[in-house]
Amino acid sequence: MVYRMLALNIDGTLLRSNGRLHQATREAIEFVQKKGVYVSLVTNRHFQSARKLARALKLESFLVTHSGAFIAEKIDEPLFERRLGETLTYSLVQVLENYECHIRIIHERYSIGNRVKVTPHMTGSTVIQSSEPLFYPNQYVESLGDALRDEPIDAPKLEVLFQSKREKEAAAAFLNETFNEVTISDRNALRFDLMAKGVTKATGLELLCSHLKIPMSEVVAIGDSSDDRDMIANAGLGVAMGQAPFEVKQAADWVTRSNEDSGVAYMIKEHFRKQYRLGYLDKIKLDQ
């Protein structure tokens, strides 16, 4: 089988746990690009963060960002965007502010979140942080509801991090019952993300493939988390990272090494090593 596209999750897949890119992974991405394979990132991250990593990898491709809600090559020229809408964003924030949680509105150009009082039982991981303030401004306010009343925001995504599982489960149950126009993407025991109905990494990847006229059967998709499961299952070759949960591995065709052990580089060498550069065989036929 000839694969024309490689779709990569970022955190837990491309990057190690320390947030760094292994040199072997960088070289493997360069290797597969030389074979004419289209490489894209499919991520929960906002567009500017994904674009920064794409540039480090010398990728000039469309990126599926904001969990599938924003697909673009350039920030001013999105191929696809599906936002929650100003009214829905405000309504969701109004509900969530009744729970003990940190809410962050993720726009493609900036984020705005509510300030959270750190209690003794909380750790730094219970407040969503961003390490990219220079190119992606982050603002914090006492009340997001008040801020949105003054300046409405049409957001692609909300990130919500709770102080307890009980609070998270209660909020998710209420939102599921009240807002049928929202997708709730479970990230971990204390966090979920909110996007417009139908928005997922899998649907975002399918939209990009349709635009590029690449069938999903010719796509290799690699991921490690529960929200990567559907795109892994739908790809021609779905690959789970070694540290992925059981249900993600179960959906995959192949399981590679962990992100700490250069799993992406290992997979690329195993599966693309024998693949000719795209167009090479056609050229040989024409020359004969």
Short mmCIF file of C-alpha atoms in Angstrom, two decimals:
data_model
loop_
_atom_site.label_atom_id
_atom_site.label_comp_id
_atom_site.label_asym_id
_atom_site.label_seq_id
_atom_site.Cartn_x
_atom_site.Cartn_y
_atom_site.Cartn_z
CA MET A 1 0.00 0.00 0.00
CA VAL A 2 1.26 3.49 -0.90
CA TYR A 3 0.50 6.14 1.70
CA ARG A 4 0.28 9.76 0.59
CA MET A 5 -0.31 11.49 3.91
CA LEU A 6 1.04 11.30 7.46
CA ALA A 7 -1.17 12.87 10.16
CA LEU A 8 0.51 13.39 13.53
CA ASN A 9 -0.80 14.32 16.94
CA ILE A 10 1.61 16.60 18.83
CA ASP A 11 1.61 16.12 22.61
CA GLY A 12 2.40 12.55 23.59
CA THR A 13 3.16 11.65 19.98
CA LEU A 14 5.62 13.99 18.27
CA LEU A 15 6.93 15.46 21.51
CA ARG A 16 8.45 13.75 24.51
CA SER A 17 7.04 14.31 27.99
CA ASN A 18 9.40 17.26 28.50
CA GLY A 19 7.81 19.00 25.49
CA ARG A 20 10.88 18.56 23.31
CA LEU A 21 11.30 17.09 19.85
CA HIS A 22 13.78 14.24 19.56
CA GLN A 23 16.36 14.60 16.79
CA ALA A 24 15.44 11.17 15.44
CA THR A 25 11.82 12.32 15.03
CA ARG A 26 12.91 15.48 13.23
CA GLU A 27 15.04 13.44 10.81
CA ALA A 28 12.23 10.93 10.22
CA ILE A 29 9.79 13.72 9.28
CA GLU A 30 12.35 15.10 6.82
CA PHE A 31 12.86 11.58 5.41
CA VAL A 32 9.16 11.00 4.77
CA GLN A 33 8.71 14.44 3.20
CA LYS A 34 11.46 13.64 0.71
CA LYS A 35 9.33 10.72 -0.41
CA GLY A 36 6.60 13.19 -1.35
CA VAL A 37 4.31 12.34 1.58
CA TYR A 38 2.10 15.20 2.81
CA VAL A 39 2.68 15.69 6.55
CA SER A 40 0.11 17.45 8.72
CA LEU A 41 -0.35 18.00 12.45
CA VAL A 42 -3.70 17.16 14.05
CA THR A 43 -3.82 18.64 17.51
CA ASN A 44 -5.72 20.07 20.46
CA ARG A 45 -3.33 23.03 20.41
CA HIS A 46 -4.26 26.42 19.05
CA PHE A 47 -3.13 27.27 15.54
CA GLN A 48 -0.17 29.49 16.43
CA SER A 49 1.34 26.89 18.73
CA ALA A 50 0.98 24.17 16.09
CA ARG A 51 2.39 26.48 13.42
CA LYS A 52 5.46 27.15 15.55
CA LEU A 53 6.22 23.42 15.71
CA ALA A 54 5.40 22.98 12.01
CA ARG A 55 8.01 25.59 11.12
CA ALA A 56 10.58 23.80 13.28
CA LEU A 57 9.84 20.68 11.22
CA LYS A 58 9.90 22.66 7.95
CA LEU A 59 6.27 21.86 7.22
CA GLU A 60 4.29 24.18 4.96
CA SER A 61 1.07 22.23 5.17
CA PHE A 62 -2.47 22.75 6.39
CA LEU A 63 -2.79 22.08 10.12
CA VAL A 64 -5.82 20.64 11.91
CA THR A 65 -5.91 22.60 15.17
CA HIS A 66 -8.24 23.49 18.07
CA SER A 67 -9.27 19.79 18.14
CA GLY A 68 -10.53 20.06 14.54
CA ALA A 69 -12.32 23.41 14.83
CA PHE A 70 -9.71 25.44 12.90
CA ILE A 71 -7.89 24.14 9.81
CA ALA A 72 -5.46 26.47 8.09
CA GLU A 73 -2.13 26.93 6.41
CA LYS A 74 -2.13 30.65 7.27
CA ILE A 75 -3.99 32.15 10.19
CA ASP A 76 -5.77 34.74 8.03
CA GLU A 77 -6.91 32.19 5.43
CA PRO A 78 -8.60 29.27 7.22
CA LEU A 79 -9.67 26.36 5.07
CA PHE A 80 -12.30 25.49 7.68
CA GLU A 81 -13.48 26.98 10.95
CA ARG A 82 -16.39 26.06 13.14
CA ARG A 83 -16.93 28.26 16.17
CA LEU A 84 -19.19 28.01 19.17
CA GLY A 85 -20.72 31.43 18.51
CA GLU A 86 -20.79 34.42 20.85
CA THR A 87 -24.11 33.54 22.50
CA LEU A 88 -23.24 29.89 23.11
CA THR A 89 -19.76 30.77 24.39
CA TYR A 90 -21.30 33.18 26.89
CA SER A 91 -23.95 30.65 27.97
CA LEU A 92 -21.38 27.91 28.53
CA VAL A 93 -19.20 30.22 30.61
CA GLN A 94 -22.19 31.30 32.68
CA VAL A 95 -22.89 27.66 33.54
CA LEU A 96 -19.26 26.66 34.15
CA GLU A 97 -18.63 29.54 36.53
CA ASN A 98 -20.93 27.77 38.98
CA TYR A 99 -18.36 24.98 39.30
CA GLU A 100 -14.86 24.94 40.79
CA CYS A 101 -12.92 25.04 37.56
CA HIS A 102 -10.49 27.00 35.44
CA ILE A 103 -12.02 28.05 32.11
CA ARG A 104 -9.91 29.14 29.17
CA ILE A 105 -11.42 30.48 25.94
CA ILE A 106 -9.12 29.46 23.09
CA HIS A 107 -9.22 31.82 20.13
CA GLU A 108 -6.75 31.40 17.26
CA ARG A 109 -5.10 34.72 18.17
CA TYR A 110 -5.29 34.80 21.98
CA SER A 111 -6.76 33.17 25.05
CA ILE A 112 -8.67 34.54 28.00
CA GLY A 113 -9.26 32.67 31.23
CA ASN A 114 -10.65 33.13 34.70
CA ARG A 115 -8.33 33.57 37.64
CA VAL A 116 -8.39 30.61 40.00
CA LYS A 117 -7.56 30.82 43.69
CA VAL A 118 -5.02 28.07 44.32
CA THR A 119 -6.04 26.18 47.44
CA PRO A 120 -3.62 24.00 49.47
CA HIS A 121 -4.81 20.74 47.86
CA MET A 122 -4.32 22.07 44.32
CA THR A 123 -1.19 21.68 42.24
CA GLY A 124 0.16 23.70 39.36
CA SER A 125 -1.36 21.19 36.92
CA THR A 126 -4.88 22.22 37.94
CA VAL A 127 -4.53 25.57 36.22
CA ILE A 128 -4.18 25.57 32.45
CA GLN A 129 -0.95 27.32 31.58
CA SER A 130 0.57 28.58 28.35
CA SER A 131 4.30 29.09 27.79
CA GLU A 132 3.90 31.15 24.61
CA PRO A 133 2.87 34.67 25.71
CA LEU A 134 5.11 36.44 23.19
CA PHE A 135 3.22 35.30 20.12
CA TYR A 136 -0.02 34.17 21.74
CA PRO A 137 -1.31 36.65 24.36
CA ASN A 138 -2.97 35.19 27.45
CA GLN A 139 -5.30 37.30 29.58
CA TYR A 140 -6.85 36.44 32.95
CA VAL A 141 -9.90 38.08 34.46
CA GLU A 142 -11.88 37.71 37.67
CA SER A 143 -15.11 36.87 35.84
CA LEU A 144 -15.23 35.56 32.29
CA GLY A 145 -18.97 36.13 32.20
CA ASP A 146 -18.52 39.83 32.92
CA ALA A 147 -15.72 40.08 30.35
CA LEU A 148 -17.83 38.43 27.66
CA ARG A 149 -20.78 40.67 28.44
CA ASP A 150 -18.59 43.66 27.59
CA GLU A 151 -16.66 42.06 24.72
CA PRO A 152 -18.27 38.93 23.21
CA ILE A 153 -15.99 36.26 21.76
CA ASP A 154 -16.81 33.73 19.05
CA ALA A 155 -14.52 30.94 20.20
CA PRO A 156 -13.50 27.74 18.40
CA LYS A 157 -12.92 25.98 21.72
CA LEU A 158 -13.12 26.13 25.51
CA GLU A 159 -10.72 24.27 27.78
CA VAL A 160 -12.06 23.46 31.25
CA LEU A 161 -10.01 22.05 34.13
CA PHE A 162 -11.70 21.06 37.37
CA GLN A 163 -10.50 20.76 40.95
CA SER A 164 -12.18 17.38 41.40
CA LYS A 165 -13.58 14.49 39.35
CA ARG A 166 -16.95 14.98 41.02
CA GLU A 167 -17.17 18.60 39.81
CA LYS A 168 -16.14 17.57 36.32
CA GLU A 169 -18.71 14.76 36.12
CA ALA A 170 -21.49 17.01 37.42
CA ALA A 171 -20.66 19.74 34.90
CA ALA A 172 -20.42 17.27 32.01
CA ALA A 173 -23.77 15.72 32.89
CA PHE A 174 -25.48 19.12 33.00
CA LEU A 175 -23.91 20.28 29.73
CA ASN A 176 -24.83 17.04 27.95
CA GLU A 177 -28.41 17.44 29.07
CA THR A 178 -28.69 21.17 28.32
CA PHE A 179 -26.56 21.90 25.24
CA ASN A 180 -27.06 19.54 22.32
CA GLU A 181 -25.03 21.82 20.03
CA VAL A 182 -21.75 21.12 21.85
CA THR A 183 -19.15 18.35 21.61
CA ILE A 184 -17.52 17.44 24.93
CA SER A 185 -14.07 15.96 24.41
CA ASP A 186 -12.72 14.19 27.48
CA ARG A 187 -9.02 14.95 27.93
CA ASN A 188 -8.18 13.42 31.31
CA ALA A 189 -9.65 12.79 34.75
CA LEU A 190 -10.00 16.50 35.51
CA ARG A 191 -10.34 18.15 32.10
CA PHE A 192 -12.63 18.33 29.10
CA ASP A 193 -12.74 20.58 26.03
CA LEU A 194 -15.85 22.07 24.42
CA MET A 195 -16.29 22.55 20.67
CA ALA A 196 -19.23 22.97 18.30
CA LYS A 197 -21.26 19.83 17.64
CA GLY A 198 -19.53 17.38 15.33
CA VAL A 199 -16.06 18.90 15.69
CA THR A 200 -13.38 16.28 16.38
CA LYS A 201 -9.84 15.58 15.25
CA ALA A 202 -11.22 12.79 13.04
CA THR A 203 -13.73 15.01 11.22
CA GLY A 204 -11.08 17.70 10.84
CA LEU A 205 -8.65 15.25 9.25
CA GLU A 206 -11.38 13.97 6.91
CA LEU A 207 -12.15 17.54 5.80
CA LEU A 208 -8.49 18.20 5.06
CA CYS A 209 -8.15 14.93 3.13
CA SER A 210 -11.23 15.81 1.08
CA HIS A 211 -9.68 19.19 0.21
CA LEU A 212 -6.38 17.57 -0.78
CA LYS A 213 -8.17 14.76 -2.65
CA ILE A 214 -6.37 12.13 -0.60
CA PRO A 215 -8.56 9.16 0.38
CA MET A 216 -8.47 8.17 4.05
CA SER A 217 -7.25 4.74 2.93
CA GLU A 218 -3.97 6.42 1.92
CA VAL A 219 -3.47 8.16 5.28
CA VAL A 220 -1.26 7.10 8.18
CA ALA A 221 -2.53 8.63 11.44
CA ILE A 222 -0.52 8.46 14.67
CA GLY A 223 -1.79 9.41 18.13
CA ASP A 224 -1.75 8.52 21.78
CA SER A 225 -4.91 9.78 23.50
CA SER A 226 -8.61 8.99 23.56
CA ASP A 227 -9.49 11.88 21.23
CA ASP A 228 -7.10 10.40 18.63
CA ARG A 229 -8.98 7.11 18.61
CA ASP A 230 -11.44 7.87 15.80
CA MET A 231 -8.87 9.29 13.39
CA ILE A 232 -6.66 6.25 14.08
CA ALA A 233 -9.59 3.91 13.43
CA ASN A 234 -10.59 5.71 10.20
CA ALA A 235 -7.12 5.96 8.66
CA GLY A 236 -5.71 3.52 6.14
CA LEU A 237 -3.02 2.76 8.70
CA GLY A 238 -3.87 3.78 12.25
CA VAL A 239 -0.95 3.81 14.66
CA ALA A 240 -1.08 4.07 18.45
CA MET A 241 1.87 5.19 20.54
CA GLY A 242 3.31 2.68 22.98
CA GLN A 243 1.97 4.55 26.03
CA ALA A 244 -1.55 4.99 24.59
CA PRO A 245 -4.57 3.70 26.55
CA PHE A 246 -5.84 0.21 25.74
CA GLU A 247 -8.91 1.44 23.82
CA VAL A 248 -6.67 3.52 21.51
CA LYS A 249 -4.35 0.58 20.86
CA GLN A 250 -7.38 -1.60 20.21
CA ALA A 251 -8.53 0.78 17.44
CA ALA A 252 -5.07 0.85 15.82
CA ASP A 253 -3.62 -1.35 13.09
CA TRP A 254 -0.16 -1.06 14.54
CA VAL A 255 1.38 -0.05 17.89
CA THR A 256 4.73 1.72 17.85
CA ARG A 257 7.14 2.59 20.64
CA SER A 258 6.36 5.29 23.20
CA ASN A 259 7.00 9.00 22.65
CA GLU A 260 9.96 8.74 25.05
CA ASP A 261 11.46 6.05 22.82
CA SER A 262 11.06 7.88 19.46
CA GLY A 263 7.92 5.97 18.48
CA VAL A 264 7.14 8.22 15.50
CA ALA A 265 10.65 7.82 14.06
CA TYR A 266 10.50 4.05 14.56
CA MET A 267 7.13 3.78 12.80
CA ILE A 268 8.24 5.91 9.84
CA LYS A 269 11.36 3.82 9.30
CA GLU A 270 9.38 0.58 9.49
CA HIS A 271 6.54 1.58 7.16
CA PHE A 272 7.95 4.17 4.77
CA ARG A 273 11.44 2.71 4.31
CA LYS A 274 10.44 0.63 1.28
CA GLN A 275 7.94 3.09 -0.19
CA TYR A 276 9.13 4.77 -3.39
CA ARG A 277 8.89 8.52 -3.71
CA LEU A 278 5.36 9.37 -4.86
CA GLY A 279 5.24 9.60 -8.66
CA TYR A 280 8.40 7.53 -9.13
CA LEU A 281 6.66 4.40 -10.42
CA ASP A 282 4.46 6.45 -12.75
CA LYS A 283 7.58 8.07 -14.19
CA ILE A 284 9.15 4.66 -14.83
CA LYS A 285 6.03 3.51 -16.69
CA LEU A 286 6.10 6.63 -18.87
CA ASP A 287 9.78 6.12 -19.69
CA GLN A 288 9.27 2.53 -20.77
#
